[in-house]
Short mmCIF file of C-alpha atoms in Angstrom, two decimals:
data_model
loop_
_atom_site.label_atom_id
_atom_site.label_comp_id
_atom_site.label_asym_id
_atom_site.label_seq_id
_atom_site.Cartn_x
_atom_site.Cartn_y
_atom_site.Cartn_z
CA MET A 1220 -108.29 31.19 55.43
CA SER A 1221 -110.24 28.66 57.43
CA LYS A 1222 -108.44 25.68 55.93
CA ASN A 1223 -106.39 23.23 57.90
CA TYR A 1224 -103.85 21.66 55.59
CA VAL A 1225 -102.97 18.22 56.89
CA GLY A 1226 -100.72 15.29 56.09
CA VAL A 1227 -102.49 12.18 54.84
CA LEU A 1228 -101.37 8.61 54.60
CA ALA A 1229 -103.22 7.20 51.59
CA LEU A 1230 -103.37 4.06 49.52
CA TYR A 1231 -103.22 4.54 45.76
CA GLU A 1232 -105.14 1.59 44.32
CA PRO A 1233 -104.01 -0.10 41.08
CA ASN A 1234 -107.10 1.32 39.31
CA GLY A 1235 -106.08 4.88 40.24
CA ASP A 1236 -108.49 5.34 43.14
CA ILE A 1237 -107.14 7.05 46.24
CA ARG A 1238 -108.10 5.77 49.69
CA PRO A 1239 -107.05 7.98 52.63
CA LEU A 1240 -106.10 5.86 55.65
CA GLU A 1241 -104.82 8.30 58.27
CA ILE A 1242 -104.86 12.03 58.83
CA ILE A 1243 -101.64 13.36 60.32
CA TRP A 1244 -102.20 16.57 62.27
CA LYS A 1245 -99.67 19.40 62.47
CA ASP A 1246 -98.41 18.20 65.85
CA GLY A 1247 -97.82 14.75 64.40
CA TYR A 1248 -100.89 13.18 66.03
CA ARG A 1249 -102.45 10.51 63.80
CA TYR A 1250 -106.18 10.03 63.31
CA PRO A 1251 -107.00 6.71 61.64
CA ILE A 1252 -109.91 6.92 59.18
CA ASP A 1253 -112.48 4.22 60.02
CA THR A 1254 -114.29 4.30 56.65
CA VAL A 1255 -114.73 6.53 53.62
CA LYS A 1256 -118.47 6.80 53.01
CA GLN A 1257 -118.46 8.88 49.81
CA VAL A 1258 -116.05 10.32 47.28
CA CYS A 1259 -117.19 13.13 44.97
CA SER A 1260 -116.15 16.43 43.42
CA ALA A 1261 -117.33 19.24 45.68
CA ALA A 1262 -116.81 22.82 46.69
CA SER A 1263 -115.91 23.70 50.24
CA LEU A 1264 -118.11 26.68 51.02
CA LYS A 1265 -116.73 26.93 54.56
CA SER A 1266 -113.04 26.96 53.72
CA GLY A 1267 -113.10 28.00 50.08
CA GLY A 1268 -111.93 26.09 47.04
CA ILE A 1269 -112.87 22.97 45.13
CA GLY A 1270 -111.53 19.45 44.90
CA THR A 1271 -112.29 15.82 45.57
CA ARG A 1272 -114.23 15.45 48.81
CA PHE A 1273 -113.86 12.31 50.91
CA THR A 1274 -116.60 11.88 53.48
CA CYS A 1275 -114.73 10.09 56.26
CA VAL A 1276 -115.75 8.53 59.53
CA ILE A 1277 -113.12 9.29 62.17
CA ARG A 1278 -113.69 8.03 65.70
CA GLY A 1279 -117.37 7.65 64.86
CA GLN A 1280 -117.77 11.19 63.56
CA LEU A 1281 -118.31 12.37 59.99
CA ARG A 1282 -115.63 14.71 58.63
CA TYR A 1283 -114.97 16.05 55.15
CA LEU A 1284 -111.44 15.64 53.85
CA TYR A 1285 -110.62 17.51 50.62
CA LEU A 1286 -107.90 16.89 48.06
CA GLU A 1287 -107.23 20.09 46.14
CA GLU A 1288 -107.10 19.34 42.45
CA LYS A 1289 -104.42 21.75 41.37
CA GLN A 1290 -101.94 21.61 44.20
CA GLN A 1291 -102.70 18.07 45.33
CA ARG A 1292 -102.82 19.20 48.97
CA TRP A 1293 -105.16 17.76 51.57
CA PHE A 1294 -107.23 19.91 53.89
CA VAL A 1295 -110.05 19.68 56.40
CA GLU A 1296 -112.51 22.43 57.12
CA ARG A 1297 -111.84 24.40 60.29
CA LEU A 1298 -114.72 23.91 62.70
CA MET B 878 -139.80 16.77 17.05
CA ASP B 879 -138.97 20.13 18.65
CA ARG B 880 -135.39 20.74 19.60
CA VAL B 881 -134.49 21.14 23.27
CA ILE B 882 -131.81 23.74 23.73
CA LEU B 883 -130.35 24.97 27.00
CA HIS B 884 -128.44 28.19 27.54
CA CYS B 885 -126.37 28.12 30.69
CA ASP B 886 -125.05 31.35 32.17
CA LEU B 887 -122.76 31.33 35.21
CA ASN B 888 -123.94 34.07 37.56
CA ALA B 889 -121.44 36.89 38.24
CA PHE B 890 -118.79 34.40 37.18
CA TYR B 891 -115.50 36.08 38.17
CA ALA B 892 -116.96 37.42 41.41
CA SER B 893 -118.45 34.03 42.33
CA CYS B 894 -115.10 32.27 41.82
CA GLU B 895 -113.38 34.82 44.04
CA ALA B 896 -116.12 34.65 46.68
CA LEU B 897 -115.62 30.89 46.86
CA TYR B 898 -111.92 31.28 47.61
CA HIS B 899 -112.53 34.12 50.08
CA PRO B 900 -115.21 32.87 52.48
CA GLU B 901 -114.17 35.72 54.80
CA TYR B 902 -115.92 38.13 52.38
CA LYS B 903 -119.25 36.31 52.69
CA GLY B 904 -122.10 38.79 53.10
CA LEU B 905 -119.98 41.71 51.84
CA PRO B 906 -120.13 43.53 48.50
CA LEU B 907 -117.36 42.11 46.34
CA ALA B 908 -116.09 43.01 42.89
CA VAL B 909 -113.30 41.88 40.61
CA GLY B 910 -111.43 44.83 39.14
CA GLY B 911 -108.33 45.55 37.07
CA ASP B 912 -105.19 47.03 38.56
CA PRO B 913 -105.45 50.84 38.89
CA ALA B 914 -101.62 51.06 38.84
CA GLN B 915 -101.72 49.50 35.36
CA ARG B 916 -104.51 51.96 34.46
CA GLN B 917 -106.92 49.07 34.11
CA GLY B 918 -108.92 50.03 37.18
CA ILE B 919 -112.41 49.11 36.05
CA ILE B 920 -115.00 46.75 37.48
CA LEU B 921 -115.00 43.45 35.61
CA ALA B 922 -117.63 41.62 37.67
CA LYS B 923 -119.52 42.09 40.91
CA ASN B 924 -121.59 40.02 43.31
CA GLN B 925 -125.28 40.47 44.08
CA LEU B 926 -124.69 42.82 47.05
CA ALA B 927 -122.47 45.13 44.98
CA LYS B 928 -125.06 45.03 42.21
CA GLU B 929 -127.78 46.08 44.65
CA ALA B 930 -125.59 49.02 45.70
CA GLY B 931 -125.56 50.20 42.08
CA VAL B 932 -122.08 49.03 41.07
CA GLN B 933 -121.90 48.49 37.32
CA THR B 934 -119.56 46.41 35.21
CA GLY B 935 -117.19 48.61 33.22
CA GLU B 936 -117.18 51.61 35.54
CA ALA B 937 -114.03 52.91 37.24
CA ILE B 938 -113.22 51.42 40.64
CA TRP B 939 -113.25 54.85 42.29
CA GLN B 940 -116.76 55.48 40.94
CA ALA B 941 -117.91 52.11 42.24
CA LYS B 942 -116.41 52.79 45.68
CA LYS B 943 -118.21 56.11 45.78
CA LYS B 944 -121.52 54.29 45.31
CA CYS B 945 -120.59 51.45 47.62
CA PRO B 946 -117.96 52.57 50.20
CA GLY B 947 -117.50 49.10 51.69
CA LEU B 948 -116.83 47.50 48.32
CA ILE B 949 -114.04 44.91 48.37
CA VAL B 950 -112.15 44.78 45.08
CA VAL B 951 -109.91 41.82 44.24
CA LEU B 952 -107.59 41.46 41.25
CA PRO B 953 -108.66 39.03 38.52
CA ASP B 954 -107.12 35.54 38.37
CA TYR B 955 -107.77 34.37 34.83
CA GLU B 956 -106.10 31.00 35.35
CA LYS B 957 -108.67 30.24 38.03
CA TYR B 958 -111.58 31.36 35.80
CA HIS B 959 -110.33 29.21 32.92
CA MET B 960 -110.09 26.23 35.28
CA PHE B 961 -113.68 26.75 36.49
CA SER B 962 -114.93 27.25 32.94
CA HIS B 963 -113.22 24.02 31.88
CA ARG B 964 -114.76 22.11 34.80
CA VAL B 965 -118.24 23.43 33.97
CA ARG B 966 -117.83 22.39 30.34
CA GLN B 967 -116.78 18.92 31.44
CA ILE B 968 -120.11 18.67 33.30
CA PHE B 969 -122.01 19.80 30.17
CA LEU B 970 -120.21 17.20 28.07
CA GLU B 971 -121.57 14.43 30.28
CA TYR B 972 -125.03 15.27 28.90
CA THR B 973 -124.35 16.09 25.24
CA ASP B 974 -121.49 16.62 22.81
CA LEU B 975 -123.34 19.59 21.31
CA VAL B 976 -121.90 22.27 23.55
CA GLU B 977 -121.21 25.67 22.04
CA PRO B 978 -119.37 28.00 24.43
CA PHE B 979 -120.15 31.71 24.27
CA GLY B 980 -117.34 33.29 26.23
CA LEU B 981 -115.98 31.72 29.40
CA ASP B 982 -119.23 31.81 31.35
CA GLU B 983 -121.97 30.96 28.85
CA ALA B 984 -122.78 28.03 26.60
CA TRP B 985 -125.59 26.54 24.57
CA LEU B 986 -126.34 22.84 24.85
CA ASP B 987 -128.54 20.85 22.48
CA VAL B 988 -129.98 18.04 24.61
CA THR B 989 -132.67 16.88 22.16
CA GLY B 990 -131.06 13.47 21.82
CA SER B 991 -130.18 13.11 25.50
CA GLN B 992 -133.70 13.19 26.95
CA LYS B 993 -134.23 9.42 26.97
CA LEU B 994 -131.14 9.02 29.10
CA PHE B 995 -131.37 12.01 31.43
CA GLY B 996 -134.98 13.28 31.40
CA ASP B 997 -136.58 16.28 29.73
CA GLY B 998 -134.92 19.66 29.17
CA LYS B 999 -135.93 21.11 32.52
CA THR B 1000 -134.74 18.03 34.43
CA ILE B 1001 -131.36 18.18 32.69
CA ALA B 1002 -131.13 21.93 33.36
CA ASP B 1003 -131.90 21.43 37.06
CA THR B 1004 -129.40 18.57 37.33
CA ILE B 1005 -126.66 20.63 35.71
CA ARG B 1006 -127.40 23.59 37.99
CA LYS B 1007 -127.25 21.39 41.07
CA ARG B 1008 -123.99 19.80 40.00
CA ILE B 1009 -122.39 23.19 39.31
CA ARG B 1010 -123.53 24.41 42.72
CA ASP B 1011 -122.40 21.30 44.64
CA GLU B 1012 -119.18 20.50 42.80
CA LEU B 1013 -117.93 23.98 42.03
CA GLY B 1014 -119.62 26.18 44.61
CA ILE B 1015 -120.89 28.70 42.05
CA THR B 1016 -124.36 29.18 40.58
CA ALA B 1017 -125.82 29.17 37.09
CA SER B 1018 -129.05 30.25 35.45
CA VAL B 1019 -130.39 28.08 32.67
CA GLY B 1020 -132.87 28.86 29.93
CA VAL B 1021 -134.69 26.01 28.16
CA SER B 1022 -136.38 26.46 24.80
CA ASP B 1023 -136.56 25.12 21.24
CA ASN B 1024 -134.13 27.70 19.85
CA LYS B 1025 -130.91 29.36 20.95
CA ILE B 1026 -132.32 32.88 21.18
CA PHE B 1027 -135.18 32.09 23.56
CA ALA B 1028 -132.92 29.80 25.59
CA LYS B 1029 -130.60 32.78 26.13
CA LEU B 1030 -133.52 35.03 27.07
CA GLY B 1031 -134.57 32.33 29.54
CA SER B 1032 -131.19 32.27 31.28
CA ASP B 1033 -131.30 36.07 31.65
CA TYR B 1034 -134.89 36.04 32.89
CA LYS B 1035 -134.38 34.76 36.40
CA LYS B 1036 -131.09 34.98 38.32
CA PRO B 1037 -129.33 33.59 40.25
CA ASP B 1038 -129.55 29.79 40.25
CA ALA B 1039 -132.82 29.33 38.37
CA THR B 1040 -134.25 27.50 35.38
CA THR B 1041 -136.68 29.23 33.01
CA CYS B 1042 -138.50 27.31 30.31
CA ILE B 1043 -139.79 29.27 27.33
CA THR B 1044 -142.33 27.36 25.28
CA LYS B 1045 -144.69 28.32 22.47
CA GLN B 1046 -147.43 28.51 25.12
CA ASN B 1047 -145.74 30.91 27.55
CA LYS B 1048 -143.80 32.95 24.96
CA LYS B 1049 -146.44 35.70 25.07
CA GLN B 1050 -146.19 36.09 28.85
CA ILE B 1051 -142.41 35.82 29.18
CA VAL B 1052 -140.78 37.00 25.98
CA ASP B 1053 -143.14 39.56 24.46
CA PRO B 1054 -143.04 42.16 27.30
CA LEU B 1055 -139.20 42.18 27.46
CA PRO B 1056 -137.45 45.28 26.11
CA VAL B 1057 -136.18 44.80 22.57
CA SER B 1058 -132.61 45.54 23.73
CA ASP B 1059 -132.65 42.21 25.65
CA LEU B 1060 -132.58 40.34 22.34
CA LEU B 1061 -129.24 38.95 21.17
CA ASN B 1062 -127.52 41.20 18.62
CA VAL B 1063 -129.64 44.26 19.44
CA GLY B 1064 -127.02 46.80 20.41
CA ARG B 1065 -127.42 50.43 21.36
CA ALA B 1066 -127.61 51.73 17.75
CA THR B 1067 -130.11 49.08 16.60
CA ALA B 1068 -132.25 49.70 19.69
CA VAL B 1069 -132.40 53.42 18.83
CA THR B 1070 -133.47 52.64 15.25
CA LEU B 1071 -136.12 50.21 16.48
CA HIS B 1072 -137.41 52.73 19.06
CA GLY B 1073 -137.69 55.22 16.20
CA MET B 1074 -139.97 52.74 14.44
CA GLY B 1075 -142.13 52.45 17.56
CA ILE B 1076 -140.73 49.04 18.45
CA ARG B 1077 -139.97 48.90 22.19
CA THR B 1078 -140.59 45.31 23.19
CA ILE B 1079 -139.76 41.93 21.67
CA GLY B 1080 -143.52 41.46 21.19
CA ASP B 1081 -143.61 44.66 19.10
CA LEU B 1082 -140.73 43.33 17.03
CA SER B 1083 -142.35 39.96 16.43
CA ASN B 1084 -145.55 41.68 15.25
CA ALA B 1085 -143.72 44.20 13.05
CA ASP B 1086 -143.76 43.99 9.27
CA ARG B 1087 -140.84 41.84 8.19
CA THR B 1088 -140.38 43.69 4.87
CA ILE B 1089 -140.22 47.10 6.52
CA LEU B 1090 -137.67 45.80 9.03
CA SER B 1091 -135.52 44.45 6.20
CA LYS B 1092 -135.73 47.77 4.38
CA ARG B 1093 -134.66 49.73 7.46
CA LEU B 1094 -132.04 47.37 8.88
CA GLY B 1095 -131.06 45.23 5.89
CA LYS B 1096 -130.27 41.57 6.57
CA ALA B 1097 -130.16 42.28 10.30
CA GLY B 1098 -133.82 43.34 10.24
CA ASP B 1099 -134.90 40.00 8.83
CA MET B 1100 -132.68 38.14 11.28
CA LEU B 1101 -134.07 40.04 14.28
CA TRP B 1102 -137.63 39.32 13.17
CA THR B 1103 -136.89 35.57 13.11
CA TYR B 1104 -135.21 35.90 16.53
CA ALA B 1105 -138.24 37.67 18.03
CA ASN B 1106 -140.59 34.99 16.70
CA GLY B 1107 -138.51 32.11 18.00
CA LEU B 1108 -137.75 30.92 14.46
CA ASP B 1109 -133.95 31.08 14.60
CA PRO B 1110 -132.82 27.82 12.97
CA SER B 1111 -129.13 28.01 13.91
CA GLU B 1112 -127.74 24.84 15.39
CA VAL B 1113 -125.63 24.28 18.47
CA ARG B 1114 -122.17 23.38 17.24
CA PRO B 1115 -120.28 20.35 18.51
CA TYR B 1116 -117.73 21.13 21.22
CA ASP B 1117 -114.80 20.17 19.01
CA TYR B 1118 -115.99 22.40 16.16
CA HIS B 1119 -113.23 24.73 15.10
CA GLU B 1120 -113.64 27.81 13.00
CA ASP B 1121 -110.65 29.69 11.63
CA ASN B 1122 -110.21 33.20 12.98
CA LYS B 1123 -111.26 35.99 10.68
CA SER B 1124 -108.89 38.47 12.27
CA PHE B 1125 -106.08 38.64 14.81
CA GLY B 1126 -105.44 41.72 16.92
CA HIS B 1127 -104.10 43.09 20.17
CA THR B 1128 -104.76 46.32 22.03
CA VAL B 1129 -102.78 47.73 24.97
CA THR B 1130 -103.22 50.49 27.51
CA PRO B 1131 -99.67 51.38 28.58
CA PRO B 1132 -98.98 52.77 32.06
CA LYS B 1133 -98.12 56.17 30.49
CA ASP B 1134 -99.99 58.13 27.83
CA LEU B 1135 -98.38 58.11 24.38
CA THR B 1136 -97.50 61.53 23.04
CA ASP B 1137 -95.85 60.80 19.70
CA ILE B 1138 -95.56 58.21 17.00
CA HIS B 1139 -92.04 57.14 18.05
CA GLN B 1140 -93.41 55.74 21.29
CA ILE B 1141 -95.96 53.72 19.35
CA ARG B 1142 -93.54 52.13 16.86
CA PRO B 1143 -92.04 49.61 19.37
CA ILE B 1144 -95.51 48.81 20.74
CA PHE B 1145 -96.81 47.99 17.28
CA TYR B 1146 -93.78 45.79 16.63
CA ILE B 1147 -94.36 43.85 19.86
CA LEU B 1148 -98.06 43.39 19.14
CA THR B 1149 -97.49 42.51 15.49
CA GLN B 1150 -94.90 39.90 16.44
CA ASP B 1151 -97.61 38.04 18.40
CA ILE B 1152 -100.22 38.52 15.69
CA CYS B 1153 -97.91 37.12 13.01
CA CYS B 1154 -97.24 34.03 15.13
CA GLN B 1155 -100.99 33.44 15.31
CA MET B 1156 -101.31 33.94 11.55
CA ARG B 1157 -98.51 31.46 10.91
CA ALA B 1158 -100.24 28.93 13.15
CA GLN B 1159 -103.39 29.28 11.04
CA ASN B 1160 -101.30 29.25 7.87
CA VAL B 1161 -102.67 32.50 6.48
CA LEU B 1162 -101.48 35.83 5.11
CA CYS B 1163 -103.39 39.07 5.64
CA ARG B 1164 -104.53 41.56 3.05
CA LYS B 1165 -105.68 44.29 5.40
CA VAL B 1166 -104.30 46.03 8.48
CA ALA B 1167 -106.47 47.95 10.93
CA ILE B 1168 -105.49 50.14 13.86
CA VAL B 1169 -107.51 51.35 16.84
CA TYR B 1170 -106.62 54.12 19.23
CA ARG B 1171 -108.21 55.87 22.18
CA ASP B 1172 -107.28 59.38 23.23
CA SER B 1173 -107.08 60.67 26.77
CA LYS B 1174 -110.75 61.67 26.58
CA LEU B 1175 -111.49 57.97 26.06
CA ARG B 1176 -112.76 58.32 22.47
CA TRP B 1177 -112.07 55.27 20.32
CA GLN B 1178 -111.19 55.63 16.63
CA SER B 1179 -110.28 52.98 14.10
CA ARG B 1180 -108.74 53.03 10.62
CA GLN B 1181 -107.90 50.32 8.14
CA CYS B 1182 -106.07 49.96 4.85
CA GLY B 1183 -105.03 47.29 2.38
CA LEU B 1184 -101.55 45.88 1.91
CA ASP B 1185 -99.97 45.89 -1.55
CA ARG B 1186 -99.82 42.10 -1.38
CA PRO B 1187 -100.77 39.51 1.24
CA SER B 1188 -98.22 39.36 4.02
CA GLU B 1189 -97.19 37.85 7.34
CA ASN B 1190 -94.12 40.04 7.63
CA VAL B 1191 -93.88 41.76 11.04
CA LYS B 1192 -92.01 44.81 9.72
CA GLU B 1193 -94.36 45.31 6.78
CA ILE B 1194 -97.52 45.05 8.89
CA ALA B 1195 -96.23 47.11 11.83
CA GLU B 1196 -94.94 49.89 9.54
CA LYS B 1197 -98.26 49.93 7.67
CA GLY B 1198 -100.04 50.42 10.99
CA ILE B 1199 -97.62 53.15 12.06
CA GLY B 1200 -98.05 54.93 8.70
CA LEU B 1201 -101.82 54.70 9.04
CA LEU B 1202 -101.75 56.15 12.54
CA GLY B 1203 -99.36 58.93 11.46
CA LYS B 1204 -101.73 59.89 8.67
CA SER B 1205 -104.92 59.75 10.71
CA TYR B 1206 -103.95 61.22 14.09
CA ASP B 1207 -102.19 64.49 14.91
CA PHE B 1208 -101.59 63.86 18.65
CA ALA B 1209 -103.61 66.90 19.68
CA LEU B 1210 -104.41 64.78 22.73
CA PRO B 1211 -102.11 62.01 24.00
CA LEU B 1212 -103.21 58.46 23.32
CA ARG B 1213 -104.25 56.17 26.15
CA SER B 1214 -104.62 52.90 24.22
CA VAL B 1215 -103.47 51.63 20.83
CA GLY B 1216 -104.07 48.40 18.97
CA ILE B 1217 -103.36 46.72 15.68
CA ARG B 1218 -105.27 43.99 13.84
CA THR B 1219 -104.81 41.94 10.68
CA MET B 1220 -107.69 40.60 8.61
CA ASP B 1221 -108.98 39.57 5.17
CA PHE B 1222 -106.90 36.40 5.14
CA VAL B 1223 -105.79 34.22 2.25
CA LYS B 1224 -104.41 30.71 2.66
CA LYS B 1225 -100.66 30.50 2.19
CA GLU B 1226 -100.98 27.72 -0.36
CA GLU B 1227 -102.92 29.94 -2.75
CA HIS B 1228 -100.96 31.26 -5.74
CA LEU B 1229 -99.90 34.82 -5.11
CA GLN B 1230 -98.91 37.43 -7.63
CA MET B 1231 -95.28 38.43 -7.04
CA SER B 1232 -94.32 42.06 -7.34
CA LEU B 1233 -91.52 43.56 -9.39
CA PHE B 1234 -91.22 46.38 -6.89
CA VAL B 1235 -90.77 44.39 -3.71
CA ASP B 1236 -87.43 43.03 -2.63
CA GLU B 1237 -88.44 39.36 -2.57
CA VAL B 1238 -85.00 38.14 -1.48
CA ASN B 1239 -84.94 40.30 1.64
CA LYS B 1240 -88.54 39.41 2.39
CA GLU B 1241 -87.65 35.73 2.30
CA LYS B 1242 -84.72 36.41 4.66
CA ASP B 1243 -87.06 38.27 7.03
CA HIS B 1244 -89.41 35.31 6.94
CA ILE B 1245 -86.63 32.88 7.87
CA ILE B 1246 -85.51 35.15 10.73
CA GLU B 1247 -89.07 35.44 12.08
CA CYS B 1248 -89.65 31.68 11.92
CA THR B 1249 -86.33 31.06 13.69
CA MET B 1250 -87.19 33.58 16.42
CA GLU B 1251 -90.54 31.87 16.88
CA THR B 1252 -88.90 28.45 17.20
CA ILE B 1253 -86.43 29.78 19.79
CA ASN B 1254 -89.21 31.45 21.77
CA ASN B 1255 -91.36 28.33 21.68
CA ARG B 1256 -88.48 26.23 22.93
CA PHE B 1257 -86.89 28.51 25.53
CA GLY B 1258 -89.78 30.74 26.62
CA LYS B 1259 -91.70 33.71 25.31
CA ASP B 1260 -89.65 36.83 24.63
CA CYS B 1261 -86.29 35.14 25.15
CA ILE B 1262 -85.39 36.59 21.76
CA VAL B 1263 -86.96 39.84 20.57
CA ARG B 1264 -86.28 42.57 18.05
CA CYS B 1265 -84.12 45.45 19.33
CA ILE B 1266 -86.96 47.86 18.70
CA ALA B 1267 -89.20 45.84 21.01
CA LEU B 1268 -86.85 46.57 23.93
CA GLU B 1269 -87.80 50.24 23.69
CA GLY B 1270 -91.45 49.28 23.99
CA LYS B 1271 -91.02 47.46 27.31
CA ASP B 1272 -91.56 50.72 29.20
CA TYR B 1273 -94.96 51.10 27.58
CA GLU B 1274 -96.20 47.54 27.85
#
């Protein structure tokens, strides 16, 4: 599978929205998320599966971060 | 005002769901098939590449692999397909509450009243297709028309990921040349009868004499004529519409062939146990029991008979089925599959004639035992309490 499951530090807003703040890589390295540009339901055709897709800007670059609906796990597509 | 009805058909549904979760199989022929070890090794769905190689739904996996040596076959994951089906229906319900599912992968939508909000039928169809593609990663074909029959023909007309509108103006070009067997409810036998009458296309059927069709095919003839002319008035039911089941049944193909009636008794008890639970949930008693069986040459047979009085008693129904099978089959060939079904229901509240010749006291005791078993199973998990006879059937499940 071309999925990279990652740790995510997120803020759960009082209205139920989820705002990811930091991606924590397997080696423990932290990537702060500058902004979240879009949140929508989407399929990941590269990695496989569906979920909520957060379009994030990390160090000036756009990256998709997915939250799997069923297992509530976060993943990013492998480049 | 003409109705605007959509029929949405998810393309190669099972195979598309699997392809999404297995991007490594992209560009390869892929099929979803049953487990050959469980003797359920048939193709359930296939992707476009497998289809092009001649793989057909329903054929044995070994036959399919002969046609398409590189075919990748994955086991079905029904939980996943139900989840996808649910998500697709949630998208439909954002456009109308008139959503009538037809299996897991098809549904009719009446969007007549939604056009002011979301645009005309084609616009809604295109939006829904795009959302299914983007949000779920699978594709759908949508037919748009003023009746359910033509909408379904439209969704079959162009695949995958396409919208086809069938109007009164283009009906002659699109619908009329299609083979009559493409029409809903025209099965193999009806198609043969229609061919015998010189009717080969839907156009032929729409121009045929309605009275002659009714004489040859009865009510179905009249119905098919209205279908072919786009005059089917049936409405799309609301999503929450519930219709009581007219029958409950189960069929199994055990891992080993069945060579005598004693092997079938426990199977019928296990199946009937489930069926009776479903009947109790619907609050009905059955008046008829039917059995189906398939021998090792894959020939299906079915038999049915009435019960002396309406019942929901597992023993009574299972024994009736066993008696019926004993009378109708001599086991010249072993049986590959067996099934039992109850039907012709009456509501429990209706007044029932009691019989002088039935032990009512014991029947009442049986009923209490069955209800208690059901409560225990509901609370602690399916099959945590079963009849002793059902334990014998575990080998054949």
